[in-house]
Amino acid sequence: AYDLKYARGGLMDLDFLWQYFLLLHAAEHPPLADAKNSTETLSLLGEWQLLPAAEVRLLLEAAQAYTSLLHILRLAGPHAGNAH
């Protein structure tokens, strides 16, 4: 129920977008190839107006939310959701 990585719209989809835009635009914008993660890539895409600012904000907020939730789930451990 909490598969934030593989669920539709999850982290894997965000990573796919990151890699897609990297392949699409890196030849014209070489600094994209040096981006270390999806957040950095999305920020550059927004800065260069290769992606609408509203979409960049939405994707960056989603990435932050997913990352925060993953940390919470890891801290909760394997018994998260059990009411013992």
GROMACS .gro file of N, CA and C in nm:
model
  252
    1ALA      N    1   0.082  -0.120   0.000
    1ALA     CA    2   0.000   0.000   0.000
    1ALA      C    3   0.087   0.127   0.000
    2TYR      N    4   0.209   0.115   0.049
    2TYR     CA    5   0.296   0.231   0.060
    2TYR      C    6   0.421   0.218  -0.027
    3ASP      N    7   0.406   0.162  -0.145
    3ASP     CA    8   0.519   0.144  -0.234
    3ASP      C    9   0.544   0.274  -0.311
    4LEU      N   10   0.612   0.366  -0.247
    4LEU     CA   11   0.634   0.498  -0.305
    4LEU      C   12   0.731   0.495  -0.422
    5LYS      N   13   0.807   0.390  -0.431
    5LYS     CA   14   0.906   0.384  -0.537
    5LYS      C   15   0.846   0.333  -0.668
    6TYR      N   16   0.769   0.224  -0.660
    6TYR     CA   17   0.722   0.159  -0.782
    6TYR      C   18   0.576   0.186  -0.818
    7ALA      N   19   0.501   0.248  -0.731
    7ALA     CA   20   0.360   0.277  -0.760
    7ALA      C   21   0.350   0.377  -0.875
    8ARG      N   22   0.238   0.375  -0.944
    8ARG     CA   23   0.216   0.470  -1.054
    8ARG      C   24   0.234   0.612  -1.001
    9GLY      N   25   0.318   0.690  -1.070
    9GLY     CA   26   0.346   0.827  -1.028
    9GLY      C   27   0.450   0.835  -0.917
   10GLY      N   28   0.515   0.724  -0.888
   10GLY     CA   29   0.613   0.720  -0.779
   10GLY      C   30   0.752   0.764  -0.821
   11LEU      N   31   0.848   0.732  -0.738
   11LEU     CA   32   0.985   0.776  -0.761
   11LEU      C   33   1.045   0.722  -0.890
   12MET      N   34   1.007   0.602  -0.929
   12MET     CA   35   1.060   0.547  -1.054
   12MET      C   36   1.011   0.630  -1.173
   13ASP      N   37   0.888   0.675  -1.168
   13ASP     CA   38   0.837   0.761  -1.275
   13ASP      C   39   0.911   0.894  -1.278
   14LEU      N   40   0.939   0.949  -1.162
   14LEU     CA   41   1.015   1.074  -1.154
   14LEU      C   42   1.155   1.054  -1.211
   15ASP      N   43   1.218   0.943  -1.176
   15ASP     CA   44   1.351   0.913  -1.230
   15ASP      C   45   1.346   0.894  -1.381
   16PHE      N   46   1.240   0.831  -1.430
   16PHE     CA   47   1.225   0.814  -1.574
   16PHE      C   48   1.219   0.950  -1.644
   17LEU      N   49   1.138   1.043  -1.588
   17LEU     CA   50   1.130   1.178  -1.645
   17LEU      C   51   1.266   1.246  -1.645
   18TRP      N   52   1.337   1.233  -1.535
   18TRP     CA   53   1.469   1.293  -1.522
   18TRP      C   54   1.561   1.242  -1.633
   19GLN      N   55   1.564   1.110  -1.652
   19GLN     CA   56   1.650   1.052  -1.754
   19GLN      C   57   1.603   1.088  -1.895
   20TYR      N   58   1.473   1.094  -1.917
   20TYR     CA   59   1.419   1.131  -2.047
   20TYR      C   60   1.463   1.273  -2.084
   21PHE      N   61   1.443   1.368  -1.994
   21PHE     CA   62   1.481   1.506  -2.022
   21PHE      C   63   1.632   1.521  -2.035
   22LEU      N   64   1.705   1.442  -1.961
   22LEU     CA   65   1.850   1.444  -1.974
   22LEU      C   66   1.891   1.402  -2.115
   23LEU      N   67   1.835   1.292  -2.164
   23LEU     CA   68   1.867   1.247  -2.299
   23LEU      C   69   1.818   1.345  -2.405
   24LEU      N   70   1.703   1.404  -2.382
   24LEU     CA   71   1.643   1.495  -2.479
   24LEU      C   72   1.721   1.626  -2.494
   25HIS      N   73   1.774   1.678  -2.384
   25HIS     CA   74   1.832   1.813  -2.386
   25HIS      C   75   1.982   1.822  -2.357
   26ALA      N   76   2.046   1.715  -2.318
   26ALA     CA   77   2.186   1.724  -2.276
   26ALA      C   78   2.280   1.766  -2.388
   27ALA      N   79   2.250   1.730  -2.513
   27ALA     CA   80   2.339   1.769  -2.623
   27ALA      C   81   2.345   1.921  -2.638
   28GLU      N   82   2.228   1.987  -2.622
   28GLU     CA   83   2.224   2.133  -2.634
   28GLU      C   84   2.262   2.203  -2.504
   29HIS      N   85   2.250   2.134  -2.393
   29HIS     CA   86   2.276   2.192  -2.260
   29HIS      C   87   2.365   2.096  -2.179
   30PRO      N   88   2.495   2.092  -2.211
   30PRO     CA   89   2.585   1.996  -2.147
   30PRO      C   90   2.584   1.993  -1.994
   31PRO      N   91   2.559   2.105  -1.923
   31PRO     CA   92   2.557   2.095  -1.777
   31PRO      C   93   2.452   1.994  -1.723
   32LEU      N   94   2.351   1.963  -1.802
   32LEU     CA   95   2.253   1.863  -1.758
   32LEU      C   96   2.320   1.728  -1.733
   33ALA      N   97   2.421   1.697  -1.812
   33ALA     CA   98   2.490   1.569  -1.796
   33ALA      C   99   2.563   1.561  -1.663
   34ASP      N  100   2.592   1.674  -1.603
   34ASP     CA  101   2.661   1.677  -1.474
   34ASP      C  102   2.566   1.680  -1.355
   35ALA      N  103   2.435   1.692  -1.383
   35ALA     CA  104   2.337   1.695  -1.273
   35ALA      C  105   2.344   1.564  -1.196
   36LYS      N  106   2.343   1.574  -1.066
   36LYS     CA  107   2.362   1.457  -0.981
   36LYS      C  108   2.232   1.384  -0.945
   37ASN      N  109   2.118   1.451  -0.966
   37ASN     CA  110   1.991   1.389  -0.929
   37ASN      C  111   1.876   1.458  -1.002
   38SER      N  112   1.757   1.405  -0.980
   38SER     CA  113   1.639   1.460  -1.050
   38SER      C  114   1.610   1.603  -1.007
   39THR      N  115   1.633   1.636  -0.882
   39THR     CA  116   1.607   1.772  -0.834
   39THR      C  117   1.694   1.873  -0.907
   40GLU      N  118   1.820   1.843  -0.920
   40GLU     CA  119   1.912   1.933  -0.990
   40GLU      C  120   1.875   1.944  -1.138
   41THR      N  121   1.841   1.831  -1.200
   41THR     CA  122   1.802   1.831  -1.340
   41THR      C  123   1.677   1.915  -1.362
   42LEU      N  124   1.576   1.893  -1.279
   42LEU     CA  125   1.451   1.967  -1.293
   42LEU      C  126   1.473   2.117  -1.272
   43SER      N  127   1.556   2.152  -1.178
   43SER     CA  128   1.586   2.293  -1.153
   43SER      C  129   1.650   2.358  -1.275
   44LEU      N  130   1.743   2.287  -1.337
   44LEU     CA  131   1.808   2.340  -1.458
   44LEU      C  132   1.708   2.351  -1.573
   45LEU      N  133   1.622   2.252  -1.588
   45LEU     CA  134   1.521   2.257  -1.694
   45LEU      C  135   1.429   2.378  -1.677
   46GLY      N  136   1.395   2.408  -1.554
   46GLY     CA  137   1.312   2.525  -1.526
   46GLY      C  138   1.387   2.654  -1.551
   47GLU      N  139   1.512   2.658  -1.505
   47GLU     CA  140   1.596   2.777  -1.523
   47GLU      C  141   1.612   2.812  -1.671
   48TRP      N  142   1.627   2.710  -1.754
   48TRP     CA  143   1.646   2.731  -1.898
   48TRP      C  144   1.513   2.732  -1.974
   49GLN      N  145   1.403   2.727  -1.902
   49GLN     CA  146   1.268   2.729  -1.959
   49GLN      C  147   1.244   2.618  -2.060
   50LEU      N  148   1.302   2.501  -2.033
   50LEU     CA  149   1.280   2.384  -2.117
   50LEU      C  150   1.158   2.307  -2.068
   51LEU      N  151   1.111   2.343  -1.951
   51LEU     CA  152   0.992   2.285  -1.890
   51LEU      C  153   0.920   2.400  -1.821
   52PRO      N  154   0.787   2.407  -1.832
   52PRO     CA  155   0.714   2.517  -1.768
   52PRO      C  156   0.741   2.523  -1.617
   53ALA      N  157   0.752   2.644  -1.566
   53ALA     CA  158   0.784   2.666  -1.425
   53ALA      C  159   0.685   2.595  -1.332
   54ALA      N  160   0.557   2.597  -1.366
   54ALA     CA  161   0.456   2.532  -1.281
   54ALA      C  162   0.481   2.381  -1.273
   55GLU      N  163   0.520   2.320  -1.385
   55GLU     CA  164   0.548   2.176  -1.384
   55GLU      C  165   0.674   2.145  -1.305
   56VAL      N  166   0.773   2.230  -1.319
   56VAL     CA  167   0.897   2.211  -1.242
   56VAL      C  168   0.867   2.216  -1.093
   57ARG      N  169   0.791   2.317  -1.051
   57ARG     CA  170   0.755   2.329  -0.908
   57ARG      C  171   0.680   2.205  -0.860
   58LEU      N  172   0.584   2.161  -0.938
   58LEU     CA  173   0.505   2.043  -0.901
   58LEU      C  174   0.593   1.919  -0.887
   59LEU      N  175   0.681   1.898  -0.983
   59LEU     CA  176   0.769   1.781  -0.979
   59LEU      C  177   0.870   1.790  -0.865
   60LEU      N  178   0.921   1.909  -0.838
   60LEU     CA  179   1.015   1.926  -0.727
   60LEU      C  180   0.945   1.902  -0.592
   61GLU      N  181   0.822   1.951  -0.580
   61GLU     CA  182   0.744   1.928  -0.457
   61GLU      C  183   0.715   1.779  -0.440
   62ALA      N  184   0.681   1.712  -0.549
   62ALA     CA  185   0.654   1.568  -0.543
   62ALA      C  186   0.779   1.491  -0.502
   63ALA      N  187   0.892   1.527  -0.558
   63ALA     CA  188   1.018   1.460  -0.524
   63ALA      C  189   1.050   1.479  -0.376
   64GLN      N  190   1.031   1.600  -0.325
   64GLN     CA  191   1.057   1.626  -0.183
   64GLN      C  192   0.959   1.547  -0.094
   65ALA      N  193   0.833   1.544  -0.133
   65ALA     CA  194   0.734   1.470  -0.055
   65ALA      C  195   0.766   1.321  -0.052
   66TYR      N  196   0.799   1.265  -0.169
   66TYR     CA  197   0.834   1.123  -0.174
   66TYR      C  198   0.956   1.093  -0.088
   67THR      N  199   1.057   1.177  -0.098
   67THR     CA  200   1.178   1.154  -0.020
   67THR      C  201   1.148   1.160   0.130
   68SER      N  202   1.070   1.258   0.171
   68SER     CA  203   1.034   1.269   0.313
   68SER      C  204   0.955   1.148   0.360
   69LEU      N  205   0.860   1.104   0.279
   69LEU     CA  206   0.780   0.987   0.316
   69LEU      C  207   0.865   0.860   0.323
   70LEU      N  208   0.958   0.845   0.231
   70LEU     CA  209   1.047   0.728   0.237
   70LEU      C  210   1.129   0.728   0.365
   71HIS      N  211   1.177   0.845   0.407
   71HIS     CA  212   1.253   0.852   0.532
   71HIS      C  213   1.165   0.815   0.651
   72ILE      N  214   1.043   0.862   0.652
   72ILE     CA  215   0.950   0.829   0.761
   72ILE      C  216   0.924   0.679   0.766
   73LEU      N  217   0.898   0.620   0.649
   73LEU     CA  218   0.872   0.476   0.645
   73LEU      C  219   0.993   0.396   0.689
   74ARG      N  220   1.112   0.441   0.652
   74ARG     CA  221   1.233   0.370   0.696
   74ARG      C  222   1.252   0.380   0.846
   75LEU      N  223   1.221   0.497   0.901
   75LEU     CA  224   1.234   0.515   1.046
   75LEU      C  225   1.130   0.433   1.122
   76ALA      N  226   1.012   0.417   1.063
   76ALA     CA  227   0.906   0.340   1.128
   76ALA      C  228   0.940   0.192   1.134
   77GLY      N  229   1.023   0.147   1.043
   77GLY     CA  230   1.070   0.009   1.045
   77GLY      C  231   0.969  -0.088   0.986
   78PRO      N  232   1.001  -0.217   0.997
   78PRO     CA  233   0.920  -0.320   0.932
   78PRO      C  234   0.782  -0.337   0.996
   79HIS      N  235   0.760  -0.284   1.114
   79HIS     CA  236   0.633  -0.301   1.183
   79HIS      C  237   0.541  -0.182   1.167
   80ALA      N  238   0.575  -0.090   1.077
   80ALA     CA  239   0.490   0.027   1.054
   80ALA      C  240   0.352  -0.017   1.013
   81GLY      N  241   0.253   0.038   1.074
   81GLY     CA  242   0.115   0.004   1.040
   81GLY      C  243   0.056  -0.103   1.130
   82ASN      N  244   0.140  -0.175   1.206
   82ASN     CA  245   0.089  -0.274   1.300
   82ASN      C  246   0.054  -0.204   1.430
   83ALA      N  247  -0.065  -0.228   1.479
   83ALA     CA  248  -0.112  -0.160   1.602
   83ALA      C  249  -0.086  -0.247   1.725
   84HIS      N  250   0.037  -0.286   1.748
   84HIS     CA  251   0.070  -0.368   1.867
   84HIS      C  252   0.118  -0.277   1.977
   0.00000   0.00000   0.00000
